[in-house]
Amino acid sequence: MSEPAPEILAAFEAAKGFMPVGEGLALYAAATEAAKLGLPLLEVGTYCGRSTILLADAARQAGTVAVTVDHHRGSEEQQPGWEYHDETVVDPEVGLMDTLPTFRRTLRKAGLEEYVIAVVGRSPQVAKVWGGQLGLVFVDGGHTDEHATNDYEGWAPKVAPGGLLVIHDVFPDPADGGQAPYRIYLRALESGDFDEVSVTDSLRVLRRR
C-alpha cells in the first residue's frame, strides 16, 4: 500500500479538519492507485483542505491534478450552534463561514497549490457542467440525504471504468453517525456498477466495473 512521505503526512495532521490518520492513509492509497489512470482526482467537500493534501500529492506524483468542489460556507453541522462550528473560519465582514482562505493557506504550507484546481460552487451545479471522466471521486460533502444523494447522482457516473469511488462517514449503525453516506454506499453497490475494494473505519473504497 502506498504511503505519503513524512512531510505530507505531517501537513495532513497539522491541517484543520476531521479525518483520522488511518482513514487518510486509506484515501491516499486509493488516490495513488486511481491516479495511474492519468485522470483528475476529485473530492466533494473541501472544508480546510486536510484530505486535499493527500489527493494533491498523489496527483502530483502521477502528473495529474486534484479538483476540489466546495461552496466554502460550511455544511449543516458546521453552522453556529452546531457541534462542529469553528468561529475562526467565520468571515467577520459578512458573518458567514468562509473556509476558502484557510484552505488556500493549507495548500500553500504543504507546497501543493499548483496541483489543485479549487472549484468554489455547489456540488450539483458543478457536476452539471463537468464533462470529463475522473479517476477518483471522493464524496465527503453535506451529510443530509439531499446533499449525499446529489453528490452521488452528480459525480458517481463520471468515475471512469477502473476508477474509484470513495465515500466517507459510512456508518452502518445509526448510533455511530448519520445514515446518508451509508445509504449512497449501499446504492452504489446495488447499482451493479461498483465493487467494494476496501473498508477502513468509516471510509469505503469502490471500483467501477
mmCIF file of C-alpha atoms in Angstrom:
data_model
loop_
_atom_site.group_PDB
_atom_site.id
_atom_site.type_symbol
_atom_site.label_atom_id
_atom_site.label_comp_id
_atom_site.label_asym_id
_atom_site.label_seq_id
_atom_site.Cartn_x
_atom_site.Cartn_y
_atom_site.Cartn_z
ATOM 1 C CA MET A 1 0.000 0.000 0.000
ATOM 2 C CA SER A 2 1.335 3.436 -0.945
ATOM 3 C CA GLU A 3 2.014 5.754 1.966
ATOM 4 C CA PRO A 4 2.633 9.507 1.927
ATOM 5 C CA ALA A 5 6.068 10.919 2.620
ATOM 6 C CA PRO A 6 6.583 12.064 6.225
ATOM 7 C CA GLU A 7 6.268 15.754 5.307
ATOM 8 C CA ILE A 8 2.942 15.135 3.517
ATOM 9 C CA LEU A 9 1.573 13.151 6.439
ATOM 10 C CA ALA A 10 2.739 15.904 8.816
ATOM 11 C CA ALA A 11 0.974 18.536 6.705
ATOM 12 C CA PHE A 12 -2.192 16.414 6.738
ATOM 13 C CA GLU A 13 -2.088 16.025 10.511
ATOM 14 C CA ALA A 14 -1.442 19.753 11.014
ATOM 15 C CA ALA A 15 -4.341 20.838 8.801
ATOM 16 C CA LYS A 16 -7.716 21.776 10.235
ATOM 17 C CA GLY A 17 -10.237 19.001 9.622
ATOM 18 C CA PHE A 18 -11.840 15.827 10.869
ATOM 19 C CA MET A 19 -10.376 12.833 9.006
ATOM 20 C CA PRO A 20 -8.372 10.443 11.235
ATOM 21 C CA VAL A 21 -4.930 9.314 10.096
ATOM 22 C CA GLY A 22 -5.989 5.722 9.414
ATOM 23 C CA GLU A 23 -8.700 6.811 7.012
ATOM 24 C CA GLY A 24 -6.326 9.333 5.479
ATOM 25 C CA LEU A 25 -3.809 6.597 4.699
ATOM 26 C CA ALA A 26 -6.538 4.527 3.047
ATOM 27 C CA LEU A 27 -7.614 7.544 0.992
ATOM 28 C CA TYR A 28 -4.011 8.164 -0.058
ATOM 29 C CA ALA A 29 -3.579 4.553 -1.150
ATOM 30 C CA ALA A 30 -6.771 4.777 -3.207
ATOM 31 C CA ALA A 31 -5.687 8.088 -4.731
ATOM 32 C CA THR A 32 -2.250 6.817 -5.763
ATOM 33 C CA GLU A 33 -3.838 3.777 -7.409
ATOM 34 C CA ALA A 34 -6.532 5.793 -9.188
ATOM 35 C CA ALA A 35 -4.041 8.432 -10.331
ATOM 36 C CA LYS A 36 -2.383 5.815 -12.571
ATOM 37 C CA LEU A 37 -5.336 6.239 -14.925
ATOM 38 C CA GLY A 38 -3.983 9.717 -15.681
ATOM 39 C CA LEU A 39 -7.333 11.365 -14.968
ATOM 40 C CA PRO A 40 -8.176 14.066 -12.394
ATOM 41 C CA LEU A 41 -8.917 13.092 -8.795
ATOM 42 C CA LEU A 42 -11.967 14.941 -7.484
ATOM 43 C CA GLU A 43 -13.291 15.477 -3.991
ATOM 44 C CA VAL A 44 -16.657 16.870 -2.983
ATOM 45 C CA GLY A 45 -16.350 18.703 0.330
ATOM 46 C CA THR A 46 -13.086 20.569 0.865
ATOM 47 C CA TYR A 47 -13.512 22.341 4.223
ATOM 48 C CA CYS A 48 -9.959 23.486 5.035
ATOM 49 C CA GLY A 49 -8.040 21.108 2.792
ATOM 50 C CA ARG A 50 -6.941 18.320 5.137
ATOM 51 C CA SER A 51 -7.801 15.484 2.740
ATOM 52 C CA THR A 52 -6.966 17.631 -0.297
ATOM 53 C CA ILE A 53 -3.312 17.431 0.699
ATOM 54 C CA LEU A 54 -3.364 13.666 0.169
ATOM 55 C CA LEU A 55 -5.163 13.834 -3.176
ATOM 56 C CA ALA A 56 -2.875 16.619 -4.384
ATOM 57 C CA ASP A 57 0.291 14.718 -3.520
ATOM 58 C CA ALA A 58 -0.983 11.590 -5.294
ATOM 59 C CA ALA A 59 -1.904 13.715 -8.313
ATOM 60 C CA ARG A 60 1.492 15.430 -8.292
ATOM 61 C CA GLN A 61 3.352 12.142 -8.413
ATOM 62 C CA ALA A 62 1.215 10.844 -11.284
ATOM 63 C CA GLY A 63 1.358 14.019 -13.347
ATOM 64 C CA THR A 64 -2.350 14.750 -12.999
ATOM 65 C CA VAL A 65 -4.380 17.167 -10.873
ATOM 66 C CA ALA A 66 -6.725 17.161 -7.889
ATOM 67 C CA VAL A 67 -10.025 19.024 -8.201
ATOM 68 C CA THR A 68 -11.906 20.003 -5.084
ATOM 69 C CA VAL A 69 -15.505 21.234 -5.032
ATOM 70 C CA ASP A 70 -17.000 23.212 -2.141
ATOM 71 C CA HIS A 71 -19.032 26.382 -1.628
ATOM 72 C CA HIS A 72 -16.847 27.021 1.457
ATOM 73 C CA ARG A 73 -19.788 28.224 3.561
ATOM 74 C CA GLY A 74 -19.742 25.099 5.721
ATOM 75 C CA SER A 75 -22.139 22.176 5.903
ATOM 76 C CA GLU A 76 -25.115 21.940 8.267
ATOM 77 C CA GLU A 77 -23.213 20.628 11.281
ATOM 78 C CA GLN A 78 -20.619 23.418 10.978
ATOM 79 C CA GLN A 79 -23.046 26.312 11.350
ATOM 80 C CA PRO A 80 -23.299 28.419 14.552
ATOM 81 C CA GLY A 81 -24.776 26.476 17.436
ATOM 82 C CA TRP A 82 -23.856 23.086 15.953
ATOM 83 C CA GLU A 83 -21.286 20.557 17.111
ATOM 84 C CA TYR A 84 -18.573 21.233 14.524
ATOM 85 C CA HIS A 85 -18.788 25.021 14.375
ATOM 86 C CA ASP A 86 -15.436 26.816 14.375
ATOM 87 C CA GLU A 87 -15.549 30.579 14.893
ATOM 88 C CA THR A 88 -12.055 31.009 13.456
ATOM 89 C CA VAL A 89 -13.372 30.329 9.947
ATOM 90 C CA VAL A 90 -16.200 32.862 10.048
ATOM 91 C CA ASP A 91 -15.827 35.920 7.800
ATOM 92 C CA PRO A 92 -16.379 38.832 10.222
ATOM 93 C CA GLU A 93 -17.492 41.165 7.438
ATOM 94 C CA VAL A 94 -20.381 39.070 6.159
ATOM 95 C CA GLY A 95 -20.978 36.924 9.258
ATOM 96 C CA LEU A 96 -20.847 33.655 7.321
ATOM 97 C CA MET A 97 -18.406 30.786 7.316
ATOM 98 C CA ASP A 98 -15.651 31.063 4.724
ATOM 99 C CA THR A 99 -13.154 28.219 4.762
ATOM 100 C CA LEU A 100 -11.546 29.211 1.452
ATOM 101 C CA PRO A 101 -8.740 31.385 2.911
ATOM 102 C CA THR A 102 -7.793 28.666 5.411
ATOM 103 C CA PHE A 103 -7.863 26.064 2.639
ATOM 104 C CA ARG A 104 -5.543 28.142 0.471
ATOM 105 C CA ARG A 105 -3.109 28.602 3.337
ATOM 106 C CA THR A 106 -3.190 24.847 3.987
ATOM 107 C CA LEU A 107 -2.164 24.069 0.406
ATOM 108 C CA ARG A 108 0.458 26.811 0.401
ATOM 109 C CA LYS A 109 2.106 25.448 3.540
ATOM 110 C CA ALA A 110 2.140 21.953 2.046
ATOM 111 C CA GLY A 111 3.676 23.196 -1.227
ATOM 112 C CA LEU A 112 0.814 21.728 -3.266
ATOM 113 C CA GLU A 113 -1.051 24.756 -4.633
ATOM 114 C CA GLU A 114 -0.130 24.131 -8.272
ATOM 115 C CA TYR A 115 -1.549 20.594 -8.242
ATOM 116 C CA VAL A 116 -5.051 21.596 -7.151
ATOM 117 C CA ILE A 117 -7.950 23.189 -9.000
ATOM 118 C CA ALA A 118 -10.303 24.642 -6.401
ATOM 119 C CA VAL A 119 -13.864 24.985 -7.666
ATOM 120 C CA VAL A 120 -15.984 27.260 -5.475
ATOM 121 C CA GLY A 121 -19.587 26.289 -6.009
ATOM 122 C CA ARG A 122 -22.334 23.865 -5.076
ATOM 123 C CA SER A 123 -21.749 20.261 -5.995
ATOM 124 C CA PRO A 124 -24.871 19.660 -8.168
ATOM 125 C CA GLN A 125 -24.216 22.799 -10.222
ATOM 126 C CA VAL A 126 -20.558 21.932 -10.776
ATOM 127 C CA ALA A 127 -21.404 18.334 -11.669
ATOM 128 C CA LYS A 128 -23.769 19.533 -14.384
ATOM 129 C CA VAL A 129 -21.010 21.430 -16.167
ATOM 130 C CA TRP A 130 -18.243 18.854 -15.646
ATOM 131 C CA GLY A 131 -17.901 16.910 -18.877
ATOM 132 C CA GLY A 132 -14.902 14.614 -18.467
ATOM 133 C CA GLN A 133 -14.205 11.331 -16.721
ATOM 134 C CA LEU A 134 -12.471 11.114 -13.363
ATOM 135 C CA GLY A 135 -10.003 8.637 -11.942
ATOM 136 C CA LEU A 136 -11.366 9.063 -8.433
ATOM 137 C CA VAL A 137 -14.366 10.698 -6.817
ATOM 138 C CA PHE A 138 -14.208 11.233 -3.054
ATOM 139 C CA VAL A 139 -17.618 12.057 -1.586
ATOM 140 C CA ASP A 140 -17.253 13.928 1.715
ATOM 141 C CA GLY A 141 -19.751 16.778 1.436
ATOM 142 C CA GLY A 142 -23.008 17.532 3.220
ATOM 143 C CA HIS A 143 -24.436 14.659 5.239
ATOM 144 C CA THR A 144 -28.152 15.169 4.672
ATOM 145 C CA ASP A 145 -29.900 12.736 2.350
ATOM 146 C CA GLU A 146 -30.449 15.557 -0.125
ATOM 147 C CA HIS A 147 -26.790 16.524 -0.318
ATOM 148 C CA ALA A 148 -25.378 12.995 -0.260
ATOM 149 C CA THR A 149 -27.816 11.887 -2.961
ATOM 150 C CA ASN A 150 -26.971 14.896 -5.129
ATOM 151 C CA ASP A 151 -23.261 14.174 -4.751
ATOM 152 C CA TYR A 152 -23.711 10.527 -5.680
ATOM 153 C CA GLU A 153 -26.018 11.167 -8.632
ATOM 154 C CA GLY A 154 -23.901 14.069 -9.887
ATOM 155 C CA TRP A 155 -20.451 12.519 -9.636
ATOM 156 C CA ALA A 156 -20.550 8.704 -9.489
ATOM 157 C CA PRO A 157 -21.433 8.448 -13.208
ATOM 158 C CA LYS A 158 -18.255 10.386 -14.011
ATOM 159 C CA VAL A 159 -15.932 7.778 -12.461
ATOM 160 C CA ALA A 160 -14.030 6.128 -15.326
ATOM 161 C CA PRO A 161 -14.037 2.337 -15.748
ATOM 162 C CA GLY A 162 -11.458 1.024 -13.294
ATOM 163 C CA GLY A 163 -11.641 4.296 -11.357
ATOM 164 C CA LEU A 164 -12.519 4.572 -7.695
ATOM 165 C CA LEU A 165 -15.493 5.959 -5.799
ATOM 166 C CA VAL A 166 -14.582 6.734 -2.188
ATOM 167 C CA ILE A 167 -17.269 7.566 0.368
ATOM 168 C CA HIS A 168 -16.504 8.980 3.822
ATOM 169 C CA ASP A 169 -18.506 8.764 7.070
ATOM 170 C CA VAL A 170 -20.239 5.481 6.229
ATOM 171 C CA PHE A 171 -21.832 4.236 9.455
ATOM 172 C CA PRO A 172 -23.973 1.075 9.207
ATOM 173 C CA ASP A 173 -25.034 1.586 12.842
ATOM 174 C CA PRO A 174 -27.135 4.763 13.307
ATOM 175 C CA ALA A 175 -25.675 5.103 16.803
ATOM 176 C CA ASP A 176 -22.299 5.883 15.250
ATOM 177 C CA GLY A 177 -23.381 8.645 12.868
ATOM 178 C CA GLY A 178 -25.725 9.913 10.179
ATOM 179 C CA GLN A 179 -27.036 7.452 7.632
ATOM 180 C CA ALA A 180 -26.988 9.437 4.375
ATOM 181 C CA PRO A 181 -23.446 8.398 3.321
ATOM 182 C CA TYR A 182 -24.289 4.777 4.224
ATOM 183 C CA ARG A 183 -27.348 4.914 2.015
ATOM 184 C CA ILE A 184 -25.438 6.126 -1.038
ATOM 185 C CA TYR A 185 -22.769 3.480 -0.365
ATOM 186 C CA LEU A 186 -25.469 0.786 -0.458
ATOM 187 C CA ARG A 187 -26.921 2.365 -3.573
ATOM 188 C CA ALA A 188 -23.533 2.216 -5.304
ATOM 189 C CA LEU A 189 -23.173 -1.487 -4.509
ATOM 190 C CA GLU A 190 -26.740 -2.271 -5.523
ATOM 191 C CA SER A 191 -26.298 -0.448 -8.843
ATOM 192 C CA GLY A 192 -24.060 -3.220 -10.115
ATOM 193 C CA ASP A 193 -21.592 -0.594 -11.334
ATOM 194 C CA PHE A 194 -19.176 -0.819 -8.401
ATOM 195 C CA ASP A 195 -17.299 -3.486 -6.430
ATOM 196 C CA GLU A 196 -16.018 -2.895 -2.919
ATOM 197 C CA VAL A 197 -12.241 -2.662 -2.679
ATOM 198 C CA SER A 198 -11.619 -1.803 0.968
ATOM 199 C CA VAL A 199 -13.167 -0.756 4.278
ATOM 200 C CA THR A 200 -11.194 1.402 6.731
ATOM 201 C CA ASP A 201 -13.309 2.544 9.657
ATOM 202 C CA SER A 202 -15.900 4.858 8.035
ATOM 203 C CA LEU A 203 -14.105 5.049 4.653
ATOM 204 C CA ARG A 204 -15.323 2.849 1.784
ATOM 205 C CA VAL A 205 -13.435 2.406 -1.490
ATOM 206 C CA LEU A 206 -15.351 1.066 -4.509
ATOM 207 C CA ARG A 207 -14.110 0.370 -8.040
ATOM 208 C CA ARG A 208 -16.163 0.984 -11.167
ATOM 209 C CA ARG A 209 -16.529 -2.187 -13.211
#
